[in-house]
PDB file of C-alpha atoms in Angstrom:
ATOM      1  CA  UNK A   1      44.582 182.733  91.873  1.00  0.00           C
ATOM      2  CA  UNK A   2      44.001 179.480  93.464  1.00  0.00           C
ATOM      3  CA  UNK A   3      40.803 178.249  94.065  1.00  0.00           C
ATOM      4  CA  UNK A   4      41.207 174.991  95.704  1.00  0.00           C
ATOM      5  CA  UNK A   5      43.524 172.844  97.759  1.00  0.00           C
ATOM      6  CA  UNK A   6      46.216 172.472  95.290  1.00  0.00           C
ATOM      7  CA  UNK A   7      48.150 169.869  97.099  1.00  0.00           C
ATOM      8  CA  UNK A   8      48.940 168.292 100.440  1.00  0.00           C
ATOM      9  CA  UNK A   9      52.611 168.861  99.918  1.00  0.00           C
ATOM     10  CA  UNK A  10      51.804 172.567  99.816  1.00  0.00           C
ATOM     11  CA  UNK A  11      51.980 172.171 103.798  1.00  0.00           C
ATOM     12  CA  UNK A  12      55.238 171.155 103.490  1.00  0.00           C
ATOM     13  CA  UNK A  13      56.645 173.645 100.583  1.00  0.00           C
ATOM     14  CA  UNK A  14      58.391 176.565 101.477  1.00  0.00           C
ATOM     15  CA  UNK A  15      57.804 178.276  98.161  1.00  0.00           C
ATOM     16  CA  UNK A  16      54.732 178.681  95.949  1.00  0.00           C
ATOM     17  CA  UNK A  17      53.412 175.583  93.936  1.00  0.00           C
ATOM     18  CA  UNK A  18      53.108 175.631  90.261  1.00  0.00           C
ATOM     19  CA  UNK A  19      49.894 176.528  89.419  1.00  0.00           C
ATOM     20  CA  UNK A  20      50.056 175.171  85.666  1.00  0.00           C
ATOM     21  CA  UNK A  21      49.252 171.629  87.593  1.00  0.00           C
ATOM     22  CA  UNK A  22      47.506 172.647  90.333  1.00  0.00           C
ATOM     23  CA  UNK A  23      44.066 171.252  89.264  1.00  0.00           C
ATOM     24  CA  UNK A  24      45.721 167.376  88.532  1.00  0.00           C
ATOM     25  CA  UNK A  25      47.650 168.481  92.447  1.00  0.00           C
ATOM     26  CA  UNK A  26      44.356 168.352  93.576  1.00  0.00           C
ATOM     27  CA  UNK A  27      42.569 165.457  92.319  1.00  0.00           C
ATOM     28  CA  UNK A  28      45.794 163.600  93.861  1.00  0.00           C
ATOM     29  CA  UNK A  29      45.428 165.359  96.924  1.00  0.00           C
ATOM     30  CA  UNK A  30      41.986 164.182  97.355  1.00  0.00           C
ATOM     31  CA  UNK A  31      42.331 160.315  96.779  1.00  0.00           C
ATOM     32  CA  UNK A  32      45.781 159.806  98.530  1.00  0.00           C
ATOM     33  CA  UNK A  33      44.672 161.756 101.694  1.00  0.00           C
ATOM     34  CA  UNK A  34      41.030 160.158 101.395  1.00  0.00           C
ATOM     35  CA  UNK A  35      42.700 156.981 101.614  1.00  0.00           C
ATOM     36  CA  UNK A  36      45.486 157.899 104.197  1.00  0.00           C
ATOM     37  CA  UNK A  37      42.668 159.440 106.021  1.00  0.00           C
ATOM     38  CA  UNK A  38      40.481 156.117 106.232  1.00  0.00           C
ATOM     39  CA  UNK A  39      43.124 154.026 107.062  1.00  0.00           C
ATOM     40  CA  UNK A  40      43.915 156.152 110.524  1.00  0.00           C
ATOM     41  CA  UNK A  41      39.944 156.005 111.291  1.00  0.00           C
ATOM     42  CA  UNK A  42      40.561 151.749 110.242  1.00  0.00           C
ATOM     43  CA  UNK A  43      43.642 151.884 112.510  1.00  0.00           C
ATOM     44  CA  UNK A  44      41.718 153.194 115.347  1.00  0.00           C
ATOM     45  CA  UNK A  45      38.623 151.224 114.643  1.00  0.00           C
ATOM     46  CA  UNK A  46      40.985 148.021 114.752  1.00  0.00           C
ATOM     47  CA  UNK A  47      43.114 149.498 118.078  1.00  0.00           C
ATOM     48  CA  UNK A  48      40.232 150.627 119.988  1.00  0.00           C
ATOM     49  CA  UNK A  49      37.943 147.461 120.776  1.00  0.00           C
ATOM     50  CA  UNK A  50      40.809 145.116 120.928  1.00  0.00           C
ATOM     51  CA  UNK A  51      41.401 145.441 125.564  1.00  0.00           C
ATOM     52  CA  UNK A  52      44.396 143.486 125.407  1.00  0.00           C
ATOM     53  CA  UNK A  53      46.415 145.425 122.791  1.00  0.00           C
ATOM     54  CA  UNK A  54      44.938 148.729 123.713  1.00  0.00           C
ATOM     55  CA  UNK A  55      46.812 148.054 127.074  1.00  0.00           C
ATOM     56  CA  UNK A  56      50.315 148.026 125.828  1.00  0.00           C
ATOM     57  CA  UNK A  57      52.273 150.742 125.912  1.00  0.00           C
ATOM     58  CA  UNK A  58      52.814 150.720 121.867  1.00  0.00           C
ATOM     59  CA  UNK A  59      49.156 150.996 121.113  1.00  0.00           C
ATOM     60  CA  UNK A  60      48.532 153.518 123.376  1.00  0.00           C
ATOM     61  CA  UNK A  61      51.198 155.668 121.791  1.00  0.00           C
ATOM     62  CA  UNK A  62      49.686 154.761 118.485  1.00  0.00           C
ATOM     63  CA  UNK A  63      46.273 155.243 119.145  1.00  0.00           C
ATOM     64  CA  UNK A  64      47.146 158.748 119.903  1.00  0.00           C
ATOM     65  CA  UNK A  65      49.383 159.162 117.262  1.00  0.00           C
ATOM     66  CA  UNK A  66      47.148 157.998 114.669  1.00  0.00           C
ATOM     67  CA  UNK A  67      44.216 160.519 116.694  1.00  0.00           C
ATOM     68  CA  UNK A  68      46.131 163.875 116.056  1.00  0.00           C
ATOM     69  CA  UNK A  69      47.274 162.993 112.475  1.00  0.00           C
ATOM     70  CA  UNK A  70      43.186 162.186 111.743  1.00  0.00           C
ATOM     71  CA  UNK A  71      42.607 165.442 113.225  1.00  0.00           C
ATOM     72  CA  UNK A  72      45.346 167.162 110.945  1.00  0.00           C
ATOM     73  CA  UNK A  73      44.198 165.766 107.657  1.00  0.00           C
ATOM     74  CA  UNK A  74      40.515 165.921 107.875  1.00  0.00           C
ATOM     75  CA  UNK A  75      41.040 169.781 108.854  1.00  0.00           C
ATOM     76  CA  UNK A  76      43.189 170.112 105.975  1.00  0.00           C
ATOM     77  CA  UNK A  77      40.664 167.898 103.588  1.00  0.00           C
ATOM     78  CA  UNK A  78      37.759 170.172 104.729  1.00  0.00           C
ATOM     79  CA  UNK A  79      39.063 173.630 104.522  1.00  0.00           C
ATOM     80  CA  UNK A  80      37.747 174.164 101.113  1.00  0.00           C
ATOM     81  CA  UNK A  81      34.158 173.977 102.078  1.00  0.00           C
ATOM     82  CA  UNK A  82      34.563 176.874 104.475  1.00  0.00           C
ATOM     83  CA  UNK A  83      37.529 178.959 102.746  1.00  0.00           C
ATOM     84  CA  UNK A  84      37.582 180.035  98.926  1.00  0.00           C
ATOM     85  CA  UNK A  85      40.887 182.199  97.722  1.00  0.00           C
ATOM     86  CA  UNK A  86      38.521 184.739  96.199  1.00  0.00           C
ATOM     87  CA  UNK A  87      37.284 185.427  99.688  1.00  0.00           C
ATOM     88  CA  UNK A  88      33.321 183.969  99.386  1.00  0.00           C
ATOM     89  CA  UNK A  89      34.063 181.120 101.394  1.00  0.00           C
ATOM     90  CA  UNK A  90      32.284 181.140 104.941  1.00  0.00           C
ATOM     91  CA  UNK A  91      35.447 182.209 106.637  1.00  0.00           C
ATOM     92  CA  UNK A  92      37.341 185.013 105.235  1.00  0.00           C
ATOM     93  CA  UNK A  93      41.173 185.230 103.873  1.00  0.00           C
ATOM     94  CA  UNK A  94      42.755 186.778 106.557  1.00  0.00           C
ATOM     95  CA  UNK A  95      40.107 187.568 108.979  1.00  0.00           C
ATOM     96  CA  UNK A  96      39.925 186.293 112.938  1.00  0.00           C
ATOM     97  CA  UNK A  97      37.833 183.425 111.966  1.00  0.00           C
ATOM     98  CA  UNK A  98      40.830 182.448 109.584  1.00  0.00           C
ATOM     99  CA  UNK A  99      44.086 183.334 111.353  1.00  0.00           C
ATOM    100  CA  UNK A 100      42.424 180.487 114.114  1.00  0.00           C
ATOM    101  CA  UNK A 101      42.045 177.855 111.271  1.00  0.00           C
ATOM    102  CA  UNK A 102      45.623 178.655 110.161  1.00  0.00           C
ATOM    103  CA  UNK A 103      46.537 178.059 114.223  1.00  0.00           C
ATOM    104  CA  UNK A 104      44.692 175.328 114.502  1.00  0.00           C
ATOM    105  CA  UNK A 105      46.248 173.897 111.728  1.00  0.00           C
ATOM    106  CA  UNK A 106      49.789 174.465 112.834  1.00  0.00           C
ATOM    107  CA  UNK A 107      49.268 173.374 116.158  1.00  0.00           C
ATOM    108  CA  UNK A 108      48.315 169.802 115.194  1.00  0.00           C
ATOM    109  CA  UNK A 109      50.630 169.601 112.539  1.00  0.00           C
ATOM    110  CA  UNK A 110      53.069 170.092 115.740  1.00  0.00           C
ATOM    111  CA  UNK A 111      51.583 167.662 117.504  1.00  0.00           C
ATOM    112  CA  UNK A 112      51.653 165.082 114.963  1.00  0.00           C
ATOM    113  CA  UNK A 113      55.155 165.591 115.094  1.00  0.00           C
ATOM    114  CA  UNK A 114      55.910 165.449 118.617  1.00  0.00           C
ATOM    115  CA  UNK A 115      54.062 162.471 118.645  1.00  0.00           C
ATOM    116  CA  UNK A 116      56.837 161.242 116.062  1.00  0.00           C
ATOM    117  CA  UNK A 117      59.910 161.843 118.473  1.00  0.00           C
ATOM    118  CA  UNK A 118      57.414 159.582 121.190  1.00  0.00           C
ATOM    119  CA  UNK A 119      57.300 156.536 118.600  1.00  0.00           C
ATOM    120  CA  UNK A 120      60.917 156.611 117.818  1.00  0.00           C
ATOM    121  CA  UNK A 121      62.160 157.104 121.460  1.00  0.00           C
ATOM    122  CA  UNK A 122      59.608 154.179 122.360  1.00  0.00           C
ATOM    123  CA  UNK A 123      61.737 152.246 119.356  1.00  0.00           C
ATOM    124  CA  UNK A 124      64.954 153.217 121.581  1.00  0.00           C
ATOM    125  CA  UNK A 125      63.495 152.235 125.032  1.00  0.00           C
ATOM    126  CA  UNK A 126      62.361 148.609 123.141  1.00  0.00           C
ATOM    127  CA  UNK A 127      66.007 147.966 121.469  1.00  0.00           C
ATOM    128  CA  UNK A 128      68.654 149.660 123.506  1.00  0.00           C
ATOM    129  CA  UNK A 129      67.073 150.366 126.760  1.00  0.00           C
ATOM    130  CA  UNK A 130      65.241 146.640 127.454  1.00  0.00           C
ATOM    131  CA  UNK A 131      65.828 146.292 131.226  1.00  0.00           C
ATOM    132  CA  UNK A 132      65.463 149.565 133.300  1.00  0.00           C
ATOM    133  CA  UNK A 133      62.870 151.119 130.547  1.00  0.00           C
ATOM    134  CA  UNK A 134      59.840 151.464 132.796  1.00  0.00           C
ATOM    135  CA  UNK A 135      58.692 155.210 132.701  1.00  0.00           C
ATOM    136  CA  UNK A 136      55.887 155.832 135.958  1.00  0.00           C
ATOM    137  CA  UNK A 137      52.778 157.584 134.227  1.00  0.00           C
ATOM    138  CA  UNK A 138      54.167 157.548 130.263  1.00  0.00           C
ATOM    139  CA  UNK A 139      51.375 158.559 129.068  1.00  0.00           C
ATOM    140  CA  UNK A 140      50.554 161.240 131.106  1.00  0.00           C
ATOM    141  CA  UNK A 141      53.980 162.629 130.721  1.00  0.00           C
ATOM    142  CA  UNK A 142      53.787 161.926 126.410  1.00  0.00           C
ATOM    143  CA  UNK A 143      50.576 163.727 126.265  1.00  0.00           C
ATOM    144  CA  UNK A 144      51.555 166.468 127.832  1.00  0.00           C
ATOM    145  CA  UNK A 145      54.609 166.870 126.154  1.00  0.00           C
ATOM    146  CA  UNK A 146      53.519 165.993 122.484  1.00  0.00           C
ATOM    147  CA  UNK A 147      50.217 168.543 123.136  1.00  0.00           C
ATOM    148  CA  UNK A 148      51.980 171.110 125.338  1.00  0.00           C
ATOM    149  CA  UNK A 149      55.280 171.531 123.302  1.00  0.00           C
ATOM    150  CA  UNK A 150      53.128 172.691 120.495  1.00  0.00           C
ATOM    151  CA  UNK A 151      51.045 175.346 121.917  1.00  0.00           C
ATOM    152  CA  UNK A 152      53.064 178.457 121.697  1.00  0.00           C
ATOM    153  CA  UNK A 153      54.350 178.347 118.527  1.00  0.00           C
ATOM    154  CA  UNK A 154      51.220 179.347 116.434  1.00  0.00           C
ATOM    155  CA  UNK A 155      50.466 182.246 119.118  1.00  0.00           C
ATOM    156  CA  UNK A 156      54.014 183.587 118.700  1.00  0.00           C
ATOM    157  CA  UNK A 157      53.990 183.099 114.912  1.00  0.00           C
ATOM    158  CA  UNK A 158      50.606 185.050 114.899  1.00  0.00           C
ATOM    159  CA  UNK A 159      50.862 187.548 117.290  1.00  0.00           C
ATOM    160  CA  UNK A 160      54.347 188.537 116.746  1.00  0.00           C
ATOM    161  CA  UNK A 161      54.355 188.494 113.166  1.00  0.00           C
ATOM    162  CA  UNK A 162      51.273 190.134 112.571  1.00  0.00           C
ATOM    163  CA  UNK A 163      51.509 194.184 112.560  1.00  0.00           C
ATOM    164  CA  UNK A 164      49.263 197.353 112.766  1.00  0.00           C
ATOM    165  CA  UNK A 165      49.171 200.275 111.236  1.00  0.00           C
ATOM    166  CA  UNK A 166      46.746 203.021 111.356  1.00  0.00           C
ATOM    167  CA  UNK A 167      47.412 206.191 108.618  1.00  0.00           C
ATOM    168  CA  UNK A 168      44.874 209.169 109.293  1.00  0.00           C
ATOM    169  CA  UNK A 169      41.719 207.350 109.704  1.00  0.00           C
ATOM    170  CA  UNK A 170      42.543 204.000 107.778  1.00  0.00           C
ATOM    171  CA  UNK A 171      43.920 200.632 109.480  1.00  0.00           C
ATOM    172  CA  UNK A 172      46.074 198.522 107.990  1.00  0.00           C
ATOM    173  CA  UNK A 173      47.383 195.026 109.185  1.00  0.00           C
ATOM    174  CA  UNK A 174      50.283 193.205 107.393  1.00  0.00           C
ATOM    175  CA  UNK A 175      50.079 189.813 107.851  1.00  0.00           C
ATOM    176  CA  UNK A 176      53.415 187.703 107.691  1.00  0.00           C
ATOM    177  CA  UNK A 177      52.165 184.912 109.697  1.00  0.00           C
ATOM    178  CA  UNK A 178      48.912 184.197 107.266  1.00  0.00           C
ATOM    179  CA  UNK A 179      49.187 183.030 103.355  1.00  0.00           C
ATOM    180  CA  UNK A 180      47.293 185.063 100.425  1.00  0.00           C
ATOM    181  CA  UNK A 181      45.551 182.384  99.222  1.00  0.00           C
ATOM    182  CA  UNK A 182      44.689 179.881 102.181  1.00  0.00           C
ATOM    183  CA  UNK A 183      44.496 180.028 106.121  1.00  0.00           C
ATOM    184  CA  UNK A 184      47.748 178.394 106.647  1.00  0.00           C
ATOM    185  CA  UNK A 185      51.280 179.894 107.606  1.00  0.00           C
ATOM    186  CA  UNK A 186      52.707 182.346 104.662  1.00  0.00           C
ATOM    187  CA  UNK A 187      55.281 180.565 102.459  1.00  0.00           C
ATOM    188  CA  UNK A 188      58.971 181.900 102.154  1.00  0.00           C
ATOM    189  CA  UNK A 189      57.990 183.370 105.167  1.00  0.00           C
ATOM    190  CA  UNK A 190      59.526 183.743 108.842  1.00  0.00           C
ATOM    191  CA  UNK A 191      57.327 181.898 110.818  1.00  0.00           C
ATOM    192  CA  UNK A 192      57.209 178.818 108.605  1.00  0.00           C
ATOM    193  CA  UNK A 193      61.110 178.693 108.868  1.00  0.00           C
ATOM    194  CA  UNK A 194      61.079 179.179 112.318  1.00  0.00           C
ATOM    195  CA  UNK A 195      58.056 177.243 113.564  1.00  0.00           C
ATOM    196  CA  UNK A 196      57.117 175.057 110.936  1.00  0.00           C
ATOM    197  CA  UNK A 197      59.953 173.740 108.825  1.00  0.00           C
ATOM    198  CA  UNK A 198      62.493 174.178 111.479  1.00  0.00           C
ATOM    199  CA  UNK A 199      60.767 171.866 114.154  1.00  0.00           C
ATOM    200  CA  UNK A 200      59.446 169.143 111.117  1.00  0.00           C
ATOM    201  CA  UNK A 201      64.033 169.276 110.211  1.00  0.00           C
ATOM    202  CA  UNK A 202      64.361 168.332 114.034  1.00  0.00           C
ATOM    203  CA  UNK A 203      62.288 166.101 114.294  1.00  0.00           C
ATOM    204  CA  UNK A 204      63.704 163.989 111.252  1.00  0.00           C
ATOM    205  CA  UNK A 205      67.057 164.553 113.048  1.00  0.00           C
ATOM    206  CA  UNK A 206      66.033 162.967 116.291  1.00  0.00           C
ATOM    207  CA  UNK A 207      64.266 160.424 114.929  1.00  0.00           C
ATOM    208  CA  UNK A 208      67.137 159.629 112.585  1.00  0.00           C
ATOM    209  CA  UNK A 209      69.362 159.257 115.840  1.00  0.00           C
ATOM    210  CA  UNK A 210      67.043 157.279 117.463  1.00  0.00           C
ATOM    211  CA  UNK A 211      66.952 154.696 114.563  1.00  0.00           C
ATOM    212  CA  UNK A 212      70.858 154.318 114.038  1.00  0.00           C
ATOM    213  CA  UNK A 213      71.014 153.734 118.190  1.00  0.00           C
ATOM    214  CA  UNK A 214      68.416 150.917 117.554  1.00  0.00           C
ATOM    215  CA  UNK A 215      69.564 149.591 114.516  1.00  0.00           C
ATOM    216  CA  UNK A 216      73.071 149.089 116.922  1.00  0.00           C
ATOM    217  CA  UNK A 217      71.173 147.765 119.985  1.00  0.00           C
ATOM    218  CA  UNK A 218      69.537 144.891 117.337  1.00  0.00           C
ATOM    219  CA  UNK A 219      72.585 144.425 115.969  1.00  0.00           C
ATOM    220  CA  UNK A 220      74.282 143.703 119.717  1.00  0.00           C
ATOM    221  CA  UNK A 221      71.287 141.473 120.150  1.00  0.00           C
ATOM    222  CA  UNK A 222      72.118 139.433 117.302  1.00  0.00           C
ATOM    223  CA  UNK A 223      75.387 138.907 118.417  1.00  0.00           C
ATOM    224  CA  UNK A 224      75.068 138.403 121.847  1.00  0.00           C
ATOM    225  CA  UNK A 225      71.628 135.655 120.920  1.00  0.00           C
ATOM    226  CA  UNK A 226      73.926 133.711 118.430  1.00  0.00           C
ATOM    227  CA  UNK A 227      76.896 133.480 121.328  1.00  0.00           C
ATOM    228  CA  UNK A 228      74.148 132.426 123.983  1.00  0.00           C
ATOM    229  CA  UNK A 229      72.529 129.806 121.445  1.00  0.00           C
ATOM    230  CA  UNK A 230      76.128 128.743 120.370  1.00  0.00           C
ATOM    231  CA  UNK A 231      77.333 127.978 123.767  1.00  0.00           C
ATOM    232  CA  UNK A 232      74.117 126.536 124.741  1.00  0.00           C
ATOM    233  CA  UNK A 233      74.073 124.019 122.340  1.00  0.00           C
ATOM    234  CA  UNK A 234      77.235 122.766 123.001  1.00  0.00           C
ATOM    235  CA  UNK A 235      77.062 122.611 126.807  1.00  0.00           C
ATOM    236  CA  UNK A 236      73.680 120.635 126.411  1.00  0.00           C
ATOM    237  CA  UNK A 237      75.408 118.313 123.780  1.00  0.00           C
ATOM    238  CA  UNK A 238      78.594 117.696 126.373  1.00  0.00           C
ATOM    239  CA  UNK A 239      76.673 116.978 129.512  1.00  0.00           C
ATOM    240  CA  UNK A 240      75.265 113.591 129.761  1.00  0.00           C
ATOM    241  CA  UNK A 241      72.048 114.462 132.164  1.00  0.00           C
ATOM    242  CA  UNK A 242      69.051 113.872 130.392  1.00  0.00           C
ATOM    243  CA  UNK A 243      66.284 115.118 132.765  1.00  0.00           C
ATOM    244  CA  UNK A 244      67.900 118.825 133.026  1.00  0.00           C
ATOM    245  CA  UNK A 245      67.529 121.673 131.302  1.00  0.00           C
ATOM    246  CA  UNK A 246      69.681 124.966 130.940  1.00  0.00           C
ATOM    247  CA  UNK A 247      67.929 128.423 130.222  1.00  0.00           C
ATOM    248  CA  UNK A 248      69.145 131.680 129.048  1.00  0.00           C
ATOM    249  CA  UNK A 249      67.743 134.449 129.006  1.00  0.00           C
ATOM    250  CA  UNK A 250      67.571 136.841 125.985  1.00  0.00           C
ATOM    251  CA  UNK A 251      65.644 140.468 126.154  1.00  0.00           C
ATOM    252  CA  UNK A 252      64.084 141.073 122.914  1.00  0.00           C
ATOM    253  CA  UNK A 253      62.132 144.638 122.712  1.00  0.00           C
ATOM    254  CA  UNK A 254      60.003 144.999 125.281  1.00  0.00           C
ATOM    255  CA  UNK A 255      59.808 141.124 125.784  1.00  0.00           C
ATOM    256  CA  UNK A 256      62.197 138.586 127.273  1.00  0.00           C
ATOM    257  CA  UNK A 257      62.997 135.281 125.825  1.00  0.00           C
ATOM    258  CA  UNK A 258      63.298 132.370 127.684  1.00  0.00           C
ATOM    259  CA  UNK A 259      65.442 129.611 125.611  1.00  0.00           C
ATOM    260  CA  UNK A 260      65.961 126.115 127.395  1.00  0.00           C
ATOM    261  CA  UNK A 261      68.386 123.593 125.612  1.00  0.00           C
ATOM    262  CA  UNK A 262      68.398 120.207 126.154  1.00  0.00           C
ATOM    263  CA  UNK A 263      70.375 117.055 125.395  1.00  0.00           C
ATOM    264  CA  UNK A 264      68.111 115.996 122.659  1.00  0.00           C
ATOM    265  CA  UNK A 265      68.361 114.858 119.303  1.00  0.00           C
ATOM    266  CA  UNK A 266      66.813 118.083 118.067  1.00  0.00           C
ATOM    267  CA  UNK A 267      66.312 120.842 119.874  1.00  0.00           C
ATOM    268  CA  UNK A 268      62.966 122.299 120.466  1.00  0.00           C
ATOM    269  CA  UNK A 269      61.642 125.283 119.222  1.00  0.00           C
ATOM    270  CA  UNK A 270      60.192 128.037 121.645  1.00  0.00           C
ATOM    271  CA  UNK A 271      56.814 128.390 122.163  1.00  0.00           C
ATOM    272  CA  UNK A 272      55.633 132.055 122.215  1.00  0.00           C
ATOM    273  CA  UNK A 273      53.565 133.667 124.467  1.00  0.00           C
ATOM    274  CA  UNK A 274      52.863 137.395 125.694  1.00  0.00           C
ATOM    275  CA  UNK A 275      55.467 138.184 127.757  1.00  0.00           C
ATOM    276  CA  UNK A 276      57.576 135.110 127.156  1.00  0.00           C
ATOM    277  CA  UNK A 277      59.501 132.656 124.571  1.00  0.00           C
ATOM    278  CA  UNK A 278      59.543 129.393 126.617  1.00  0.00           C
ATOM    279  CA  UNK A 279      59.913 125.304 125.531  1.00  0.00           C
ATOM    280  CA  UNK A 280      57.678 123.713 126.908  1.00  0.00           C
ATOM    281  CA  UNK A 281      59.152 119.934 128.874  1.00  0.00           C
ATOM    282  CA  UNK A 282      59.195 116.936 127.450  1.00  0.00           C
ATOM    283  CA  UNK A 283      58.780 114.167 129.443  1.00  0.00           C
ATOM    284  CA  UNK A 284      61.526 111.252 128.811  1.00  0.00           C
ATOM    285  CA  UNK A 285      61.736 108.395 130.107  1.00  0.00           C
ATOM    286  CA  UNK A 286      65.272 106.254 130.747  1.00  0.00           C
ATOM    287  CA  UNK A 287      65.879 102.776 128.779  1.00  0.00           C
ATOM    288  CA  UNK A 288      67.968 100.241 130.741  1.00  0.00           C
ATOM    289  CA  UNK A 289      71.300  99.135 129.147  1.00  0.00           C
TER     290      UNK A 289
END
């Protein structure tokens, strides 16, 4: 029997873990997560205070991502001072109080991956979908999908997959939703297929999709920002007026670069700024031949 959290990636395992290593499981569990877990409360502690950057879309999608997988760990991290696998923890193996730890749980776990498909379809909108990207109330729309998606599953995995039977004057309840040892979904069992592995598979999927599109919108930028700079150069080298300046425009993420070339010597690099990539004027002035 198992009498601690054995390992973090027992979340993720659809069959038992070994428990010849579960003790040296656990120790590792404990430092990685404790430092995973400070990191997200850094994160936020960094995020937070800073107005400017908590006003861009990214951060906001970050501070909430990095929110709901705090939430996930720490309830993970602290489930062995209230549950024990020979049942004299403070909640009990299979009880009410547990089959809403086990929900609670799952539900963020969800969440945390929702909030997944919402970073990498913010990577799309920034590399593929520059121009025209704007969404009207994005965060009110992300929230409610990466909190709202969630919320059934872990009812139906309960509700449906837990039975009752009564024989003469004894009830009996088989749980296929709850594990043996912890308040988390069963192993090797239904529900985790269905509403745990299944969506986690999915979301890799998407997100896997929504990388190779971006990886080919950067790789269209590249192209397309060595043809501007190319022709650029040489139209600024060809033209024999001094005082004027030619611009192109180059959308870069969420950002758009403004790139002036002039008939100079050297050409000047951009200077950056928030919105903007812009060179700032030089002021020449004409020699007499």
């Amino acid at each position: 029997m198992c009498n601690h959290n054995t390992s973090f990636a027992v979340l993720m395992s659809a069959y038992e873990i070994d428990r010849g290593y579960a003790e040296a499981q656990s120790y590792v569990t404990w430092v990685l997560l404790g430092f995973s877990t400070i990191g997200l409360i850094l994160t936020l502690a960094f995020l937070l205070p800073a107005k400017a950057l908590r006003a861009t879309r990214s951060a906001k999608i970050n501070i909430c991502f990095t929110l709901s997988l705090l939430l996930a760990s720490l309830l993970f991290l602290v489930q062995d001072l209230f549950i024990k696998s020979d049942n004299t923890g403070i909640i009990k193996l299979k009880s009410v109080a547990c089959a809403v730890y086990a929900m609670l749980q799952h539900y963020l776990w969800l969440v945390v991956f929702c909030w997944m498909v919402v970073e990498g379809f913010l990577m799309y909108l920034s590399l593929v979908q520059v121009f025209g990207s704007h969404i009207s109330k994005y965060m009110l729309k992300f929230n409610l999908a990466a909190w709202g998606i969630p919320l059934p599953f872990p009812f139906i995995g309960y509700f449906v997959f837990t039975k009752h039977y009564s024989i003469s004057d004894r009830q009996f309840t088989q749980h296929d939703y709850l594990a043996d040892t912890m308040c988390f979904i069963k192993p090797e069992s239904i529900p985790f297929f269905a509403f745990f592995l299944a969506p986690l598979v999915i979301v890799i999927l998407i997100n896997i999709v929504f990388f190779c599109l971006g990886g080919q919108g950067y790789q269209k930028f590249q192209k397309s920002s060595g043809t501007i700079f190319g022709s650029g150069a040489n139209f600024a080298t060809t033209e024999k007026q001094p005082w004027e300046s030619w611009f192109s425009w180059v959308p870069v993420g969420s950002s758009v670069f403004l790139c002036p070339y002039r008939p100079l010597p050297s050409r000047q690099p951009c200077s950056i700024s928030s919105s903007f990539l812009t060179a700032p004027r030089v002021a020449l002035s004409s020699s007499s031949t």
